[in-house]
Tab-separated table of N, CA and C in Angstrom:
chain	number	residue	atom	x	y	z
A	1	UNK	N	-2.385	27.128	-25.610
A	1	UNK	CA	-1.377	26.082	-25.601
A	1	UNK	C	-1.383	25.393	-26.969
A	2	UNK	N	-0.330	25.345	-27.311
A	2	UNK	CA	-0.253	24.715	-28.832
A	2	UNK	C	-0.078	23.175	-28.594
A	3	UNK	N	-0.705	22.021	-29.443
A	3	UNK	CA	-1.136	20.804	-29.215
A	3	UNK	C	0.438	19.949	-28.612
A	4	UNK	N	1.208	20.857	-29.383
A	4	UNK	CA	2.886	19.560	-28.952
A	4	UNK	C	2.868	19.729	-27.403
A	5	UNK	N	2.525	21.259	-26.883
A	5	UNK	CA	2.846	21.247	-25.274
A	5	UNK	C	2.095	20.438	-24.496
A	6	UNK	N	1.230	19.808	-24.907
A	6	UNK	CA	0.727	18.799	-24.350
A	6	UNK	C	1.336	17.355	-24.083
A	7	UNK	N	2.217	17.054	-25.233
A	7	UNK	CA	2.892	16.465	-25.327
A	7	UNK	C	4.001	16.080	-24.089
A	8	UNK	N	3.587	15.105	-23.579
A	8	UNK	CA	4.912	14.760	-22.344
A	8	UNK	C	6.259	14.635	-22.914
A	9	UNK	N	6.434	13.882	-23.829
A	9	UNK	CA	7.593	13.920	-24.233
A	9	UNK	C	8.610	15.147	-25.422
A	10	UNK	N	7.506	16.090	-25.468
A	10	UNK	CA	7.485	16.973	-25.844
A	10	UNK	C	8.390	18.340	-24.403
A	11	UNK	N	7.579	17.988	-23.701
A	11	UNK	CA	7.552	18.745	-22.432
A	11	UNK	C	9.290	18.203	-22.186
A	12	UNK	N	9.368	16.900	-21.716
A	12	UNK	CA	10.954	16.596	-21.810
A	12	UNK	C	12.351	17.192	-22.134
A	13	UNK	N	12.097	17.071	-23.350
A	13	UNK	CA	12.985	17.605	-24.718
A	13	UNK	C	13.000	19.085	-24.617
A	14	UNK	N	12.161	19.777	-23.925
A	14	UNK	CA	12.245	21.094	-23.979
A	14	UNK	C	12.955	21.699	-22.508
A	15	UNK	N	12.780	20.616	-21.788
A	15	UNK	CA	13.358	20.864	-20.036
A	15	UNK	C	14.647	20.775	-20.559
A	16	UNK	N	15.411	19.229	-21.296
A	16	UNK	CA	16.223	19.321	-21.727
A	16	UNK	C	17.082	20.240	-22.367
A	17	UNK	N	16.267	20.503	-23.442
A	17	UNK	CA	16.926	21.701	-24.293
A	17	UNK	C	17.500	23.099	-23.337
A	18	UNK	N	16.841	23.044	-22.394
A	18	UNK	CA	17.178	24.161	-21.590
A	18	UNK	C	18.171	24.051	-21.289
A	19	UNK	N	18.147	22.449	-20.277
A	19	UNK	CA	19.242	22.504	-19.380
A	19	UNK	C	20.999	22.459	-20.178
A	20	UNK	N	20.612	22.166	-21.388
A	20	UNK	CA	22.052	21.787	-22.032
A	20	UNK	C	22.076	23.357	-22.390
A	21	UNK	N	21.632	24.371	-22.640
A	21	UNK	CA	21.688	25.497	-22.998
A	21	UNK	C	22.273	26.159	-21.642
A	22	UNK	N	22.120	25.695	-20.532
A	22	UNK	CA	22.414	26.488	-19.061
A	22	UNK	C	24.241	25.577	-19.007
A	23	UNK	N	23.335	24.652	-19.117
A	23	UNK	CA	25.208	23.880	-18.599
A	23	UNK	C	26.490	24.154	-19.938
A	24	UNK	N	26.115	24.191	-20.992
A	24	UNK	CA	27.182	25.048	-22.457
A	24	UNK	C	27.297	26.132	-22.069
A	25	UNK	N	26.747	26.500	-21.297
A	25	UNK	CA	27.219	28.021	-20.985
A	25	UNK	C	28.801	28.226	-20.554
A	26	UNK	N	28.684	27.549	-19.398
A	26	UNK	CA	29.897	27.564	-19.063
A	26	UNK	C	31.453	26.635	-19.377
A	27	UNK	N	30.973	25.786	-21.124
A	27	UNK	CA	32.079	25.624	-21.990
A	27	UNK	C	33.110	26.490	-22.300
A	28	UNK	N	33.854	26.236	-22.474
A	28	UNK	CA	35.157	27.261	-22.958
A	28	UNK	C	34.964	27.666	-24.038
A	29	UNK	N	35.490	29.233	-24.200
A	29	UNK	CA	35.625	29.983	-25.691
A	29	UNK	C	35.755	29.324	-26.714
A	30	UNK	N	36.846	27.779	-26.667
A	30	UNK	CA	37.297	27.351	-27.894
A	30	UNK	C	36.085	26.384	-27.981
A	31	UNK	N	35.352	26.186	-27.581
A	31	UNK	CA	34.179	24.815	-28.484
A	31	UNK	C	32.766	26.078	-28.584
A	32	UNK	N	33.100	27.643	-28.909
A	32	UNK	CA	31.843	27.981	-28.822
A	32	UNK	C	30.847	27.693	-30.589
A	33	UNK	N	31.918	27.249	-31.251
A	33	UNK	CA	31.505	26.752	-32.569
A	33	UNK	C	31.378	25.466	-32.990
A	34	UNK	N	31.620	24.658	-32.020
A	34	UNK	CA	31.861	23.128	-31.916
A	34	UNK	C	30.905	22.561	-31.065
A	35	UNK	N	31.709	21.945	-29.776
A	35	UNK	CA	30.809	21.113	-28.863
A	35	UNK	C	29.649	21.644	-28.599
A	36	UNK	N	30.035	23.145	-28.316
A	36	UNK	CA	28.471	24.152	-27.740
A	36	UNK	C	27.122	23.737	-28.442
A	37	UNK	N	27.834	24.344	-29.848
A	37	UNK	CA	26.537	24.093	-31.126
A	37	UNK	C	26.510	23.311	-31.135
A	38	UNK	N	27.049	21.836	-31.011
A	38	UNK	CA	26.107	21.164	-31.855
A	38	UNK	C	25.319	20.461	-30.462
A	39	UNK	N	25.587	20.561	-29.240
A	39	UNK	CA	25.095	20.251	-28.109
A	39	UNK	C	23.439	20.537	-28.272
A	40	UNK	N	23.719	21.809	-28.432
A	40	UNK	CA	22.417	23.019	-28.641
A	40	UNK	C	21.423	22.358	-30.023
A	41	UNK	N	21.902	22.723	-30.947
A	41	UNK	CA	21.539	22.017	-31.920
A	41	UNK	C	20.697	20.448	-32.119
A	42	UNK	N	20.855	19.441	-31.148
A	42	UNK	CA	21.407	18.266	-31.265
A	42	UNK	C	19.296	18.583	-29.853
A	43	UNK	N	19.975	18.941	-28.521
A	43	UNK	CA	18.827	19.366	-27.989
A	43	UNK	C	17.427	19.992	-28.430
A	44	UNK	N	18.269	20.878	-29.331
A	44	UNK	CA	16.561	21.918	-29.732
A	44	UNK	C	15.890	21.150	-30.787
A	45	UNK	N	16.799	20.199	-31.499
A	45	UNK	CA	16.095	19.196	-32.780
A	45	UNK	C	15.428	18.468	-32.285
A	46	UNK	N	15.713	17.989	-30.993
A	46	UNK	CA	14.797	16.602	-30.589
A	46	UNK	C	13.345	17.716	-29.937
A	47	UNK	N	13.261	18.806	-29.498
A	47	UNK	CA	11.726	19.252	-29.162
A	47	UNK	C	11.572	19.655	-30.249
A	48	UNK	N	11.644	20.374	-31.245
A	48	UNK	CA	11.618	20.697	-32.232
A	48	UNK	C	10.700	19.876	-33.210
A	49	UNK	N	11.724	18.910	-33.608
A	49	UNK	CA	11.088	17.493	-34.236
A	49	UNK	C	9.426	17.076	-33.852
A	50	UNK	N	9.547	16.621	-32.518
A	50	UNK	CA	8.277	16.850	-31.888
A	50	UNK	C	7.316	17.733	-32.115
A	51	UNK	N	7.683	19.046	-31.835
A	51	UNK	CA	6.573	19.881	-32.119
A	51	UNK	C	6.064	19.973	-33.923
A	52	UNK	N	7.256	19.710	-34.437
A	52	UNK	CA	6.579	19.749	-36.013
A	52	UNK	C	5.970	18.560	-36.118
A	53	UNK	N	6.359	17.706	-36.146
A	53	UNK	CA	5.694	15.916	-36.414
A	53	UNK	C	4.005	15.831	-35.908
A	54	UNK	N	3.966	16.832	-34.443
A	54	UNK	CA	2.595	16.750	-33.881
A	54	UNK	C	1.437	17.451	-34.829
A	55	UNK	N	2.395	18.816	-35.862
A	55	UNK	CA	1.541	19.482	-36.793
A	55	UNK	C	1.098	18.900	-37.927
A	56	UNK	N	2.011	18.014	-38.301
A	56	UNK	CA	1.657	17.318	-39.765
A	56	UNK	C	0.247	15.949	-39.413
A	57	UNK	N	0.454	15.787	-40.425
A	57	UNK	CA	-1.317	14.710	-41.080
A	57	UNK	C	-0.570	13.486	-41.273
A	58	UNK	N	-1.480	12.482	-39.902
A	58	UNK	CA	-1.024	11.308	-40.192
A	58	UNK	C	0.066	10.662	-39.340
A	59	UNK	N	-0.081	9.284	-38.672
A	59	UNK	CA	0.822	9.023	-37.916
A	59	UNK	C	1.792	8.268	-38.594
A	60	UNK	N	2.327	8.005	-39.778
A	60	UNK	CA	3.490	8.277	-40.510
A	60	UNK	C	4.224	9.019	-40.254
A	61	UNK	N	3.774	10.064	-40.556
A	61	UNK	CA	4.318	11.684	-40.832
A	61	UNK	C	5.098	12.149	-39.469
A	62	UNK	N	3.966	11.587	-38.347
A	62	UNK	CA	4.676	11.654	-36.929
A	62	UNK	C	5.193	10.846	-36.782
A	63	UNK	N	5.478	9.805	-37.146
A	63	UNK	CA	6.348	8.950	-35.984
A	63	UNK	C	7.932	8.875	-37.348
A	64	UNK	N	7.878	9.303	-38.343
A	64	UNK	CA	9.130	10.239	-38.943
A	64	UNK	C	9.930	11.094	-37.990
A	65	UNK	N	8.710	11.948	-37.573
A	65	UNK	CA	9.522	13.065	-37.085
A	65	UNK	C	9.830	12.518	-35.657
A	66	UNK	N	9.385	11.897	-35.015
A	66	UNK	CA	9.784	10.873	-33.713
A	66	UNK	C	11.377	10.492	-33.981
A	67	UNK	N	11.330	9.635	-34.776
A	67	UNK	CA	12.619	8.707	-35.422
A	67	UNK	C	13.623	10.196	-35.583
A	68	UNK	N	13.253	11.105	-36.030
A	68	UNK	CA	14.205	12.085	-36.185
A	68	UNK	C	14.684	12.732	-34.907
A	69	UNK	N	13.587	12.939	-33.940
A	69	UNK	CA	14.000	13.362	-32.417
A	69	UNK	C	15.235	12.174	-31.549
A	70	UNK	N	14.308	11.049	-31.857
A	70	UNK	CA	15.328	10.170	-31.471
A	70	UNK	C	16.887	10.054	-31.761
A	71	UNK	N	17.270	10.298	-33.046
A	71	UNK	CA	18.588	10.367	-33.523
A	71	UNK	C	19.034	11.335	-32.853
A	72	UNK	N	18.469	12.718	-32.745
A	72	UNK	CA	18.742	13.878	-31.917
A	72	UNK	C	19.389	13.514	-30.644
A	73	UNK	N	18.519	12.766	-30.044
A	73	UNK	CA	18.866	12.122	-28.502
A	73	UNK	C	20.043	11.703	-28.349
A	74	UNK	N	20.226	10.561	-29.481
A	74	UNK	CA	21.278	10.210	-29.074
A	74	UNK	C	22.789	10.463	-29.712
A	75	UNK	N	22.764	11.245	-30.233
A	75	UNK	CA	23.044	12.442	-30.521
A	75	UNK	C	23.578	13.204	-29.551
A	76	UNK	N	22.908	13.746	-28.813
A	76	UNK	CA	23.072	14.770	-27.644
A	76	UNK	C	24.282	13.391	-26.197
A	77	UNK	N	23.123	12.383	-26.406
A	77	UNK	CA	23.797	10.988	-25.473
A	77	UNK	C	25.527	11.236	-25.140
A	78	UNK	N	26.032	10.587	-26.824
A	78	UNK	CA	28.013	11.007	-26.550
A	78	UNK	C	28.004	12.276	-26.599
A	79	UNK	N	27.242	13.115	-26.984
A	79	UNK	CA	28.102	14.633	-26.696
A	79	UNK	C	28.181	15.412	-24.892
A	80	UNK	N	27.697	14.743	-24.532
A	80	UNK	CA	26.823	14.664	-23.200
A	80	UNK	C	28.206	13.898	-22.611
A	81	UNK	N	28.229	12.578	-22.690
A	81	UNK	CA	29.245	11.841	-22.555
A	81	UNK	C	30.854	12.468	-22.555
A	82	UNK	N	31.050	12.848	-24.061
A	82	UNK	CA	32.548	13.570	-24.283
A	82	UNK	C	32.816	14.828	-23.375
A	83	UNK	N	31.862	15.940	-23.381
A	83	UNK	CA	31.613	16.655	-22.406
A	83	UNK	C	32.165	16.730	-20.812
A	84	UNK	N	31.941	15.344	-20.785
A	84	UNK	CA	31.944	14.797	-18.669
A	84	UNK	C	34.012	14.095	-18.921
A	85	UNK	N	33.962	13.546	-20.219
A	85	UNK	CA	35.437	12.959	-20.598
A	85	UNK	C	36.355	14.254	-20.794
A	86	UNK	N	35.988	15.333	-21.379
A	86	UNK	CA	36.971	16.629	-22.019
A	86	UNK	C	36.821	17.235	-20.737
A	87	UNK	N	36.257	17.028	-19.154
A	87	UNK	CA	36.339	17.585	-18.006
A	87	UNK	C	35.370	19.067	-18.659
A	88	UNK	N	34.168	19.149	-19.120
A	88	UNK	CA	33.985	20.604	-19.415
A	88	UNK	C	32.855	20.571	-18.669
A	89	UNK	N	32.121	19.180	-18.050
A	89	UNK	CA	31.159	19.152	-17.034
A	89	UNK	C	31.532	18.714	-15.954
A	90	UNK	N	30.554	18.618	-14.624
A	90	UNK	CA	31.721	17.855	-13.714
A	90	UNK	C	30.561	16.827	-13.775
A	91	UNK	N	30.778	15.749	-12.826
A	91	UNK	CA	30.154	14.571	-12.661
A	91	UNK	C	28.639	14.453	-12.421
A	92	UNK	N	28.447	15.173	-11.627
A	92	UNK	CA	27.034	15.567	-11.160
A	92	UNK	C	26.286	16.183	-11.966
A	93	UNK	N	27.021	17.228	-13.165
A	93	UNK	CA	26.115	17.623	-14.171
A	93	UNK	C	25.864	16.940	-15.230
A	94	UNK	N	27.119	15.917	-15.495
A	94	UNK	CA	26.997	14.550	-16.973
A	94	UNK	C	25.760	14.136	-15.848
A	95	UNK	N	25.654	13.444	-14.538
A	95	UNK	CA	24.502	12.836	-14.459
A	95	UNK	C	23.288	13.219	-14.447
A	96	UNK	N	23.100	14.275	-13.769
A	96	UNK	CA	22.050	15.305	-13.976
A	96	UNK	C	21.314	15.544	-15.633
A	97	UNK	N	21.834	16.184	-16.483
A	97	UNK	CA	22.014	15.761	-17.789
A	97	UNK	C	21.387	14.499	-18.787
A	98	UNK	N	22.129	13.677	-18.102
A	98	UNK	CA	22.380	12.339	-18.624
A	98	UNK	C	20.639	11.365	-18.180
A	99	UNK	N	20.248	11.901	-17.337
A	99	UNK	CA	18.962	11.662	-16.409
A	99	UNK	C	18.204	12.326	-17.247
A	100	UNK	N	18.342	13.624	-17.811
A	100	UNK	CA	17.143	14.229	-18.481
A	100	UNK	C	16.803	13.748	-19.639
A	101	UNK	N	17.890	13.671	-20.218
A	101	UNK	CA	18.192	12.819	-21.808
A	101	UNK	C	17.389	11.693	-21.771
A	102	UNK	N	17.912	10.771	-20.921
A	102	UNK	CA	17.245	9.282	-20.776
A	102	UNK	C	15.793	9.695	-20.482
A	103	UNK	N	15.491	10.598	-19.887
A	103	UNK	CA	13.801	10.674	-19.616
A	103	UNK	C	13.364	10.968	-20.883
A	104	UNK	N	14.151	11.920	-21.416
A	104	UNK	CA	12.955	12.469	-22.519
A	104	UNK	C	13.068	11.625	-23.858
A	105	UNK	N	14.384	10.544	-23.907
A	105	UNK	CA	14.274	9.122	-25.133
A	105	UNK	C	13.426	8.431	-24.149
A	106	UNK	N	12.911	8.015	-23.251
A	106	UNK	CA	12.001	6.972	-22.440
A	106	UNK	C	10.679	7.647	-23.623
A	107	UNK	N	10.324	8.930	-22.968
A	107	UNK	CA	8.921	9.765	-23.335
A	107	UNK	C	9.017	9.499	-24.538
A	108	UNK	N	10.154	9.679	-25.577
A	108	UNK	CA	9.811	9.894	-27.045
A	108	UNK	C	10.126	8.425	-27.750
A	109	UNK	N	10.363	7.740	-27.109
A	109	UNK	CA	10.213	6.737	-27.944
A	109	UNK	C	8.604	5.960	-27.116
A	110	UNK	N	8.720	5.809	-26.118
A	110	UNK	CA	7.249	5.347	-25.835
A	110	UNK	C	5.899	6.128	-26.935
A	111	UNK	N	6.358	7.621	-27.016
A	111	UNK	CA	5.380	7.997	-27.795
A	111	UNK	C	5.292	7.448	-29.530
A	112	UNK	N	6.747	7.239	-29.859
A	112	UNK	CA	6.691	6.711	-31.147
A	112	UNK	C	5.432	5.202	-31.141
A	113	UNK	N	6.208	4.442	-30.149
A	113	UNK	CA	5.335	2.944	-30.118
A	113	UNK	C	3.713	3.244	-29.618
A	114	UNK	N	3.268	4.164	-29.155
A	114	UNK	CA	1.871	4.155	-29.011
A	114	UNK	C	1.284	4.634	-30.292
A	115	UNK	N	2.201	5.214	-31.071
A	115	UNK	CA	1.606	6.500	-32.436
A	115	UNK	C	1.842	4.816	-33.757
A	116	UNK	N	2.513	4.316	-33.761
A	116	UNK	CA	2.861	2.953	-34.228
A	116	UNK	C	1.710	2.022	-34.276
A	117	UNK	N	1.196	1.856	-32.708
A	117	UNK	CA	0.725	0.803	-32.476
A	117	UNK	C	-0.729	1.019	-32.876
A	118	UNK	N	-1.462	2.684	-32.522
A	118	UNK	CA	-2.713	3.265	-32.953
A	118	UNK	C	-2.588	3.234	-34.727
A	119	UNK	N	-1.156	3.492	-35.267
A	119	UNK	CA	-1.745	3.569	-37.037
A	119	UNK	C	-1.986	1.420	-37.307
A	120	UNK	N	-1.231	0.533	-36.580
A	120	UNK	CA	-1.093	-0.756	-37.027
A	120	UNK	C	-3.011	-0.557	-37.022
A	121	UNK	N	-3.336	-0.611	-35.911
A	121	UNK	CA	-4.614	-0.767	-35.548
A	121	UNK	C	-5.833	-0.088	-36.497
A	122	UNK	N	-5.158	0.773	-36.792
A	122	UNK	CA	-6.482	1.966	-37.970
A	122	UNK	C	-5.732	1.583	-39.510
A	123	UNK	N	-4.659	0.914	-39.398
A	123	UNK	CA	-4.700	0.184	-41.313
A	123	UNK	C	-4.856	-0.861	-41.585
């Protein structure tokens, strides 16, 4: 197991990433270069982020790459949103969705403020 999968909010972002990869599926031909990607994109950055930030030296270095997952999130948030508005999800999947998202910004920003609060404490 590599150290990020340990990671809860790690673990999140990657349930996530899935599920927006299962539910773009069934977007229409015309956003397969648009909404799709950057849906996808927007998902795989925020575990992504995570898993690199956990490799680097220093809780700087991580809680960078935190701040960068986070933008990801919300990020994914209105596209998630426009998605349920352009009718390309139905209701139950914006919430479904919309539930995972919010879990895995809960996980990743709680993890930023504990990685924060351990460097205040060790400088």
């Amino acid at each position: 197991m590599m150290p990020f999968e340990r990671l809860e909010a790690w673990r999140a972002c990657h349930l996530l990433a899935l599920a927006t990869y299962r539910v773009t599926a069934g977007f229409p031909d015309t956003e397969r270069y648009g909404l799709t990607v950057q849906m996808r994109r927007a998902a795989v950055s925020a575990a992504s982020n995570i898993a690199e930030g956990s490799a680097k030296r220093g809780a700087r270095e991580l809680r960078r790459y935190l701040d960068i997952a986070l933008g990801s999130l919300a990020e994914l948030c209105y596209q998630i949103r426009l998605s349920k508005d352009l009718a390309y999800i139905s209701v139950d999947q914006f919430a479904e969705l919309e539930a995972q998202r919010s879990t895995a910004g809960k996980l990743t920003w709680g993890l930023h403020e504990s990685v924060r609060r351990r460097e205040a404490l060790s400088g």
